[in-house]
Tab-separated table of C-alpha atoms and ligand atoms in Angstrom:
chain	number	residue	atom	x	y	z
A	986	UNK	CA	-0.098	0.054	0.114
A	987	UNK	CA	1.069	3.650	-0.748
A	988	UNK	CA	1.044	6.149	2.203
A	989	UNK	CA	1.425	9.963	1.360
A	990	UNK	CA	3.690	11.762	4.187
A	991	UNK	CA	4.453	15.343	4.150
A	992	UNK	CA	7.976	16.089	5.528
A	993	UNK	CA	8.475	19.448	7.382
A	994	UNK	CA	12.344	19.433	8.261
A	995	UNK	CA	12.146	22.966	9.465
A	996	UNK	CA	15.074	24.665	11.290
A	997	UNK	CA	18.321	24.097	13.291
A	998	UNK	CA	18.568	20.236	13.911
A	999	UNK	CA	15.212	19.689	12.153
A	1000	UNK	CA	16.801	18.939	8.714
A	1001	UNK	CA	19.482	16.438	10.242
A	1002	UNK	CA	17.047	14.415	12.384
A	1003	UNK	CA	14.473	14.503	9.422
A	1004	UNK	CA	17.320	12.797	7.470
A	1005	UNK	CA	17.424	10.094	10.028
A	1006	UNK	CA	13.722	9.725	9.952
A	1007	UNK	CA	13.206	9.462	6.185
A	1008	UNK	CA	16.259	6.591	6.081
A	1009	UNK	CA	14.391	4.748	8.657
A	1010	UNK	CA	11.219	4.982	6.609
A	1011	UNK	CA	13.069	3.865	3.567
A	1012	UNK	CA	14.347	0.855	5.333
A	1013	UNK	CA	10.823	-0.083	6.665
A	1014	UNK	CA	9.578	0.375	2.895
A	1015	UNK	CA	12.143	-1.798	1.650
A	1016	UNK	CA	11.988	-4.615	4.287
A	1017	UNK	CA	8.294	-4.730	4.132
A	1018	UNK	CA	7.209	-3.989	0.682
A	1019	UNK	CA	5.449	-0.580	1.479
A	1020	UNK	CA	5.524	2.687	-0.442
A	1021	UNK	CA	6.005	5.993	1.226
A	1022	UNK	CA	5.598	8.870	-1.055
A	1023	UNK	CA	7.475	11.574	0.802
A	1024	UNK	CA	6.875	15.190	0.063
A	1025	UNK	CA	9.365	17.925	1.466
A	1026	UNK	CA	7.920	21.578	2.095
A	1027	UNK	CA	9.642	24.674	3.850
A	1028	UNK	CA	8.115	25.411	7.130
A	1029	UNK	CA	9.017	27.656	10.137
A	1030	UNK	CA	12.020	29.822	9.517
A	1031	UNK	CA	12.561	27.772	6.454
A	1032	UNK	CA	9.390	28.959	5.090
A	1033	UNK	CA	9.896	32.372	5.877
A	1034	UNK	CA	13.391	32.301	4.199
A	1035	UNK	CA	11.895	30.607	0.991
A	1036	UNK	CA	8.488	32.248	0.609
A	1037	UNK	CA	8.266	34.955	3.329
A	1038	UNK	CA	5.632	32.865	5.270
A	1039	UNK	CA	6.183	30.193	7.990
A	1040	UNK	CA	3.659	28.140	6.305
A	1041	UNK	CA	3.603	28.764	2.719
A	1042	UNK	CA	0.277	27.848	0.869
A	1043	UNK	CA	1.811	25.149	-0.908
A	1044	UNK	CA	3.158	23.504	2.521
A	1045	UNK	CA	-0.354	23.904	3.910
A	1046	UNK	CA	-1.899	22.449	0.998
A	1047	UNK	CA	0.711	19.362	1.016
A	1048	UNK	CA	-0.246	18.803	4.728
A	1049	UNK	CA	-3.914	18.820	4.146
A	1050	UNK	CA	-3.759	16.166	1.312
A	1051	UNK	CA	-1.249	14.048	3.119
A	1052	UNK	CA	-2.059	10.761	5.057
A	1053	UNK	CA	0.362	11.945	7.919
A	1054	UNK	CA	2.761	14.768	8.573
A	1055	UNK	CA	6.280	14.634	9.922
A	1056	UNK	CA	7.695	17.562	11.398
A	1057	UNK	CA	11.180	18.216	12.584
A	1058	UNK	CA	11.355	21.278	14.538
A	1059	UNK	CA	11.276	24.869	14.244
A	1060	UNK	CA	12.676	28.420	15.302
A	1061	UNK	CA	16.005	29.954	16.165
A	1062	UNK	CA	17.478	33.518	16.645
A	1063	UNK	CA	17.623	34.251	13.158
A	1064	UNK	CA	14.025	34.761	13.054
A	1065	UNK	CA	13.575	35.894	16.763
A	1066	UNK	CA	12.670	39.431	15.472
A	1067	UNK	CA	11.173	38.811	12.270
A	1068	UNK	CA	7.636	40.213	11.703
A	1069	UNK	CA	6.209	36.630	11.173
A	1070	UNK	CA	7.626	34.122	13.651
A	1071	UNK	CA	8.379	30.405	12.813
A	1072	UNK	CA	5.895	29.420	15.726
A	1073	UNK	CA	3.229	31.185	14.074
A	1074	UNK	CA	3.261	28.520	11.359
A	1075	UNK	CA	2.771	25.700	13.794
A	1076	UNK	CA	-0.185	27.374	15.509
A	1077	UNK	CA	-1.831	27.903	12.049
A	1078	UNK	CA	-1.248	24.345	11.062
A	1079	UNK	CA	-2.645	22.909	14.250
A	1080	UNK	CA	-5.540	25.227	13.887
A	1081	UNK	CA	-6.134	24.449	10.252
A	1082	UNK	CA	-5.811	20.784	10.841
A	1083	UNK	CA	-8.011	20.821	14.104
A	1084	UNK	CA	-5.267	19.043	15.861
A	1085	UNK	CA	-7.191	18.872	19.259
A	1086	UNK	CA	-5.159	15.799	20.758
A	1087	UNK	CA	-1.412	15.948	21.795
A	1088	UNK	CA	-0.016	12.577	22.848
A	1089	UNK	CA	3.337	12.340	24.657
A	1090	UNK	CA	4.445	9.022	25.607
A	1091	UNK	CA	7.144	8.936	28.399
A	1092	UNK	CA	9.302	5.831	28.786
A	1093	UNK	CA	12.804	5.321	30.336
A	1094	UNK	CA	14.620	2.690	28.543
A	1095	UNK	CA	16.694	0.808	31.108
A	1096	UNK	CA	19.875	1.555	29.313
A	1097	UNK	CA	19.542	5.166	30.327
A	1098	UNK	CA	17.875	5.194	33.747
A	1099	UNK	CA	21.106	6.489	35.230
A	1100	UNK	CA	20.900	9.718	33.122
A	1101	UNK	CA	17.396	10.545	34.814
A	1102	UNK	CA	17.613	13.540	37.497
A	1103	UNK	CA	15.546	11.150	39.595
A	1104	UNK	CA	16.981	8.072	41.381
A	1105	UNK	CA	17.132	4.896	39.366
A	1106	UNK	CA	14.759	2.951	41.721
A	1107	UNK	CA	12.134	5.770	41.302
A	1108	UNK	CA	12.261	5.909	37.313
A	1109	UNK	CA	12.938	2.450	36.632
A	1110	UNK	CA	9.927	0.994	34.362
A	1111	UNK	CA	8.383	4.327	33.872
A	1112	UNK	CA	5.948	3.994	30.954
A	1113	UNK	CA	2.962	6.412	30.773
A	1114	UNK	CA	1.259	8.938	28.235
A	1115	UNK	CA	0.226	12.325	28.726
A	1116	UNK	CA	-2.825	13.154	26.709
A	1117	UNK	CA	-3.000	17.200	26.245
A	1118	UNK	CA	-6.103	19.083	24.853
A	1119	UNK	CA	-4.465	21.235	22.484
A	1120	UNK	CA	-7.111	23.807	20.804
A	1121	UNK	CA	-9.136	25.093	23.642
A	1122	UNK	CA	-8.658	26.611	27.195
A	1123	UNK	CA	-6.877	29.638	28.384
A	1124	UNK	CA	-4.834	29.977	25.247
A	1125	UNK	CA	-7.589	30.498	22.971
A	1126	UNK	CA	-10.636	31.762	25.109
A	1127	UNK	CA	-12.097	34.896	24.705
A	1128	UNK	CA	-12.066	37.674	26.205
A	1129	UNK	CA	-8.492	38.124	26.435
A	1130	UNK	CA	-6.775	41.437	26.656
A	1131	UNK	CA	-4.538	43.468	29.051
A	1132	UNK	CA	-3.287	47.051	29.673
A	1133	UNK	CA	-1.241	48.538	32.385
A	1134	UNK	CA	-3.905	48.320	35.090
A	1135	UNK	CA	-5.491	45.043	34.300
A	1136	UNK	CA	-5.557	41.807	32.353
A	1137	UNK	CA	-7.855	38.867	31.616
A	1138	UNK	CA	-7.537	35.598	30.229
A	1139	UNK	CA	-10.738	33.246	29.695
A	1140	UNK	CA	-10.762	29.440	30.681
A	1141	UNK	CA	-13.515	28.064	28.497
A	1142	UNK	CA	-14.370	24.779	27.364
A	1143	UNK	CA	-17.324	23.149	25.916
A	1144	UNK	CA	-18.788	19.698	26.565
A	1145	UNK	CA	-17.876	18.644	23.127
A	1146	UNK	CA	-14.092	19.492	23.471
A	1147	UNK	CA	-13.774	18.077	26.903
A	1148	UNK	CA	-15.781	14.709	25.771
A	1149	UNK	CA	-13.459	14.065	22.729
A	1150	UNK	CA	-10.173	14.396	24.584
A	1151	UNK	CA	-11.228	12.190	27.449
A	1152	UNK	CA	-12.581	9.612	25.017
A	1153	UNK	CA	-9.239	9.698	23.275
A	1154	UNK	CA	-7.265	9.153	26.659
A	1155	UNK	CA	-9.786	5.975	27.421
A	1156	UNK	CA	-9.086	4.716	23.728
A	1157	UNK	CA	-5.424	4.903	24.449
A	1158	UNK	CA	-5.702	3.421	28.128
A	1159	UNK	CA	-7.685	0.414	26.366
A	1160	UNK	CA	-4.566	-0.679	24.507
A	1161	UNK	CA	-2.373	-0.335	27.492
A	1162	UNK	CA	-2.794	-0.754	31.608
A	1163	UNK	CA	-6.487	0.383	31.697
A	1164	UNK	CA	-5.965	3.298	33.986
A	1165	UNK	CA	-6.815	7.096	33.126
A	1166	UNK	CA	-5.707	9.803	35.696
A	1167	UNK	CA	-7.841	12.857	34.917
A	1168	UNK	CA	-5.937	15.986	36.139
A	1169	UNK	CA	-7.938	19.140	36.920
A	1170	UNK	CA	-8.515	21.763	39.612
A	1171	UNK	CA	-12.127	21.103	40.180
A	1172	UNK	CA	-11.810	22.340	43.928
A	1173	UNK	CA	-11.584	25.861	42.412
A	1174	UNK	CA	-12.246	26.099	38.708
A	1175	UNK	CA	-15.850	25.896	36.995
A	1176	UNK	CA	-14.087	24.686	33.734
A	1177	UNK	CA	-12.750	21.683	35.858
A	1178	UNK	CA	-15.997	20.939	37.644
A	1179	UNK	CA	-17.546	20.024	34.185
A	1180	UNK	CA	-14.361	18.222	33.210
A	1181	UNK	CA	-14.471	15.972	36.112
A	1182	UNK	CA	-18.306	15.440	35.495
A	1183	UNK	CA	-17.839	14.395	31.764
A	1184	UNK	CA	-14.672	12.205	32.742
A	1185	UNK	CA	-17.054	10.247	35.172
A	1186	UNK	CA	-19.830	10.011	32.308
A	1187	UNK	CA	-17.083	8.724	29.781
A	1188	UNK	CA	-15.559	6.220	32.494
A	1189	UNK	CA	-19.072	4.781	32.841
A	1190	UNK	CA	-19.225	4.025	29.282
A	1191	UNK	CA	-15.730	2.046	29.653
A	1192	UNK	CA	-16.254	-0.233	32.871
A	1193	UNK	CA	-12.824	-2.026	32.115
A	1194	UNK	CA	-10.890	1.037	32.645
A	1195	UNK	CA	-10.075	2.683	36.129
A	1196	UNK	CA	-10.578	6.571	36.300
A	1197	UNK	CA	-8.783	8.522	38.903
A	1198	UNK	CA	-8.949	12.112	39.566
A	1199	UNK	CA	-5.973	14.058	40.803
A	1200	UNK	CA	-5.758	18.032	41.442
A	1201	UNK	CA	-2.909	19.334	39.106
A	1202	UNK	CA	-0.675	20.317	41.975
A	1203	UNK	CA	-1.029	16.757	43.402
A	1204	UNK	CA	-0.321	15.217	40.051
A	1205	UNK	CA	2.812	17.413	39.522
A	1206	UNK	CA	4.387	16.133	42.809
A	1207	UNK	CA	3.509	12.529	42.243
A	1208	UNK	CA	4.815	12.530	38.762
A	1209	UNK	CA	8.301	13.031	40.167
A	1210	UNK	CA	7.674	10.835	43.393
A	1211	UNK	CA	6.105	7.927	41.852
A	1212	UNK	CA	6.168	8.043	38.112
A	1213	UNK	CA	5.595	4.289	37.552
A	1214	UNK	CA	2.198	4.582	39.044
A	1215	UNK	CA	0.772	6.322	35.955
A	1216	UNK	CA	-0.698	4.944	32.808
A	1217	UNK	CA	-2.396	7.582	30.903
A	1218	UNK	CA	-2.808	11.148	32.070
A	1219	UNK	CA	-5.345	13.448	30.651
A	1220	UNK	CA	-5.755	17.031	31.101
A	1221	UNK	CA	-6.610	20.396	29.791
A	1222	UNK	CA	-4.188	22.653	27.549
A	1223	UNK	CA	-2.684	24.798	30.317
A	1224	UNK	CA	-1.929	21.950	32.847
A	1225	UNK	CA	-1.070	19.547	29.845
A	1226	UNK	CA	1.707	22.166	28.698
A	1227	UNK	CA	3.375	22.251	32.054
A	1228	UNK	CA	2.873	18.629	33.043
A	1229	UNK	CA	4.205	17.240	29.751
A	1230	UNK	CA	7.191	19.345	29.888
A	1231	UNK	CA	7.618	18.166	33.660
A	1232	UNK	CA	7.292	14.771	32.332
A	1233	UNK	CA	9.859	14.995	29.672
A	1234	UNK	CA	12.853	15.702	32.076
A	1235	UNK	CA	12.260	12.138	33.605
A	1236	UNK	CA	14.030	10.642	30.829
A	1237	UNK	CA	17.139	12.782	31.042
A	1238	UNK	CA	17.152	14.093	27.704
A	1239	UNK	CA	14.704	15.993	25.282
A	1240	UNK	CA	16.172	14.178	22.532
A	1241	UNK	CA	14.423	10.922	23.240
A	1242	UNK	CA	10.841	12.055	23.114
A	1243	UNK	CA	8.515	11.934	20.530
A	1244	UNK	CA	4.751	13.299	20.182
A	1245	UNK	CA	1.633	12.998	17.996
A	1246	UNK	CA	-1.173	15.272	17.439
A	1247	UNK	CA	-4.505	14.026	16.492
A	1248	UNK	CA	-7.573	15.567	14.877
A	1249	UNK	CA	-11.219	14.184	14.590
A	1250	UNK	CA	-10.585	13.627	11.092
A	1251	UNK	CA	-7.568	14.163	8.542
A	1252	UNK	CA	-4.076	13.660	8.949
A	1253	UNK	CA	-2.209	13.501	12.129
A	1254	UNK	CA	1.075	15.217	13.113
A	1255	UNK	CA	4.112	13.581	14.456
A	1256	UNK	CA	7.088	15.501	15.784
A	1257	UNK	CA	9.672	15.368	18.415
A	1258	UNK	CA	8.889	17.359	21.745
A	1259	UNK	CA	11.813	19.456	21.643
A	1260	UNK	CA	12.897	22.519	19.573
A	1261	UNK	CA	15.436	23.287	16.849
A	1262	UNK	CA	18.323	23.201	19.391
A	1263	UNK	CA	20.231	25.811	17.454
A	1264	UNK	CA	23.147	25.377	19.830
A	1265	UNK	CA	23.881	22.051	18.277
A	1266	UNK	CA	22.677	22.419	14.716
A	1267	UNK	CA	24.849	21.336	11.661
A	1268	UNK	CA	27.253	19.454	14.082
A	1269	UNK	CA	26.012	16.000	13.636
A	1270	UNK	CA	25.527	15.527	17.238
A	1271	UNK	CA	21.734	15.774	17.745
A	1272	UNK	CA	19.909	12.689	19.200
A	1273	UNK	CA	17.576	11.271	16.248
A	1274	UNK	CA	15.569	9.079	18.842
A	1275	UNK	CA	12.922	11.841	18.998
A	1276	UNK	CA	12.510	11.712	15.200
A	1277	UNK	CA	12.828	7.775	14.861
A	1278	UNK	CA	10.468	7.463	17.602
A	1279	UNK	CA	7.739	9.906	15.912
A	1280	UNK	CA	8.215	7.604	12.716
A	1281	UNK	CA	7.307	4.603	14.656
A	1282	UNK	CA	4.383	6.421	16.201
A	1283	UNK	CA	3.337	7.421	12.753
A	1284	UNK	CA	3.167	3.896	11.396
A	1285	UNK	CA	1.490	2.525	14.530
A	1286	UNK	CA	-1.206	5.456	15.044
A	1287	UNK	CA	-1.816	6.551	11.400
A	1288	UNK	CA	-1.173	3.580	9.298
A	1289	UNK	CA	-1.684	0.650	11.700
A	1290	UNK	CA	1.642	-0.904	10.706
A	1291	UNK	CA	2.280	-2.430	14.097
A	1292	UNK	CA	4.803	-4.872	13.000
A	1293	UNK	CA	6.897	-2.311	11.294
A	1294	UNK	CA	6.619	-0.005	14.402
A	1295	UNK	CA	7.625	-2.756	16.738
A	1296	UNK	CA	10.752	-3.412	14.441
A	1297	UNK	CA	11.838	0.105	14.859
A	1298	UNK	CA	11.349	0.165	18.574
A	1299	UNK	CA	13.190	-3.190	19.018
A	1300	UNK	CA	15.955	-1.734	16.908
A	1301	UNK	CA	16.417	1.428	18.752
A	1302	UNK	CA	16.393	-0.510	21.810
A	1303	UNK	CA	19.053	-2.999	20.878
A	1304	UNK	CA	21.028	0.001	19.422
A	1305	UNK	CA	21.248	1.856	23.022
A	1306	UNK	CA	21.876	-1.319	24.697
A	1307	UNK	CA	24.820	-1.776	22.637
A	1308	UNK	CA	26.190	1.307	24.001
A	1309	UNK	CA	25.474	3.630	21.021
A	1310	UNK	CA	24.457	6.657	22.603
A	1311	UNK	CA	24.470	10.572	21.338
A	1312	UNK	CA	26.036	13.211	23.282
A	1313	UNK	CA	23.065	14.277	25.267
A	1314	UNK	CA	23.009	10.931	26.911
A	1315	UNK	CA	26.869	11.072	27.638
A	1316	UNK	CA	28.010	9.127	24.584
A	1317	UNK	CA	30.086	10.032	21.669
A	1318	UNK	CA	27.863	8.558	18.717
A	1319	UNK	CA	27.006	10.838	16.134
A	1320	UNK	CA	23.578	11.566	14.676
A	1321	UNK	CA	24.410	9.556	11.217
A	1322	UNK	CA	26.313	6.721	13.074
A	1323	UNK	CA	23.427	6.127	15.513
A	1324	UNK	CA	20.914	6.193	12.614
A	1325	UNK	CA	23.047	3.603	10.603
A	1326	UNK	CA	23.337	1.382	13.595
A	1327	UNK	CA	19.400	1.430	13.932
A	1328	UNK	CA	19.338	0.766	10.085
A	1329	UNK	CA	21.522	-2.250	10.395
A	1330	UNK	CA	19.185	-3.584	13.539
A	1331	UNK	CA	16.027	-3.229	11.322
A	1332	UNK	CA	17.753	-5.058	8.344
A	1333	UNK	CA	19.243	-7.749	10.534
A	1334	UNK	CA	16.341	-8.150	12.885
A	1335	UNK	CA	13.155	-10.246	12.692
B	1080	LIG	P1	15.418	23.152	22.318
B	1080	LIG	O1	14.412	21.947	22.816
B	1080	LIG	O2	15.568	23.481	21.059
B	1080	LIG	O3	16.548	22.789	23.192
B	1080	LIG	C1	16.810	22.653	24.757
B	1080	LIG	C2	18.143	21.919	24.852
B	1080	LIG	O4	17.836	20.558	24.455
B	1080	LIG	C3	19.292	22.449	24.157
B	1080	LIG	O5	20.269	22.293	24.978
B	1080	LIG	C4	19.450	21.261	23.079
B	1080	LIG	O6	20.723	21.231	22.488
B	1080	LIG	C5	19.069	20.230	23.739
B	1080	LIG	N1	18.253	19.315	22.704
B	1080	LIG	C6	16.804	19.451	22.026
B	1080	LIG	N2	16.768	18.417	21.229
B	1080	LIG	C7	17.726	17.576	21.156
B	1080	LIG	C8	18.193	16.497	20.713
B	1080	LIG	N3	17.513	15.922	19.560
B	1080	LIG	N4	19.559	16.077	20.730
B	1080	LIG	C9	20.112	16.503	21.600
B	1080	LIG	N5	19.992	17.685	22.460
B	1080	LIG	C10	18.840	18.381	22.139
B	1080	LIG	O7	14.785	24.364	23.090
B	1080	LIG	P2	15.077	25.941	23.122
B	1080	LIG	O8	16.832	25.903	22.980
B	1080	LIG	O9	14.758	26.732	24.185
B	1080	LIG	O10	14.619	26.361	21.771
B	1080	LIG	C11	15.348	26.391	20.524
B	1080	LIG	C12	14.147	26.976	19.401
B	1080	LIG	O11	13.301	26.100	19.249
B	1080	LIG	C13	13.460	28.178	19.821
B	1080	LIG	O12	13.311	29.089	18.641
B	1080	LIG	C14	12.173	27.855	20.222
B	1080	LIG	O13	11.121	28.776	19.969
B	1080	LIG	C15	11.918	26.581	19.243
B	1080	LIG	N6	10.798	25.501	19.613
B	1080	LIG	C16	10.446	24.875	18.660
B	1080	LIG	C17	9.530	23.743	19.099
B	1080	LIG	C18	8.906	23.020	17.892
B	1080	LIG	O14	9.431	22.970	16.890
B	1080	LIG	N7	7.798	22.408	18.181
B	1080	LIG	C19	9.511	23.479	20.329
B	1080	LIG	C20	9.974	24.181	21.399
B	1080	LIG	C21	10.958	25.316	21.171
């Protein structure tokens, strides 16, 4: 079968890790007899340089027509004072595609537990997913304004927005350890009271899945004290922004972590959680794991190519277990050498 993928390499280390991701896709295509039609377009700072727009019309059109989108990273000091910012492209893309559900898996492979800022016995076997609502809440609610004496942001959520993200969390939990932790601030916020009510309603339709509620402050503490007790965490936009970044430090490097953003219909977007890392760009030292794992998530979640995704995950695990680690993980393997080792493992694996 043929799958149409739009590749947005972006800026900084984006093109280096995208090159790794595409090599992995080519290896999977060859081994399992698939066709990945990959169309590359400028996006972010590269879009501004090429067409004066962080998301040129041709780029957006390609994304809308794709089966899935793979994004490297965007931004950098070159565009910090530009009239249009690279990040505007990402917000416009999320809005245009209705990407309301952001999924971040947090896993700590045993080969790198010693790199976590937490004690080994606390992080060992950490494996949970943060499901963040991405298109509602405080970031978008109106009215929103400020002047020198007062400021207002509006935290608005509708039933439809809450229900679909909580359903998504239950759907993910049904394929994992069947536990959902819903994070809110229902002792204070009206939007959280509705959130909690709807979470209970959704739970009643999934009797095989356990629902627990946590206030966001307690969740922030427990994530550090007992990360292994979580399976799927679901929360609104602002809480999810903060908690998913907190969760990302548990692994010891941002360079490890992929993410997926889903709409109700249409293509999903897969990208590393980190930025464009301008401090290490063009040095062939970036960790491509975040992109390789984003490719694996894309195969699994957009194309249902489970065997192929498993082959990638097994290959990266074997590569790290064999001691191939990039500089962010304390090793000296280059981006290309790490990728080549993963390719060897894919080609030689089951
Ligand atoms: P960053 O995530 O780019 O980098 C933070 C630190 O992590 C840096 O020391 C960097 O070298 C390191 N790092 C990140 N990814 C790595 C990898 N794969 N391998 C090894 N080390 C890695 O965050 P920042 O420096 O605050 O932001 C840089 C630019 O990225 C800014 O312009 C910011 O706006 C943008 N940004 C973009 C996205 C996105 O594309 N979705 C997300 C966050 C930040």
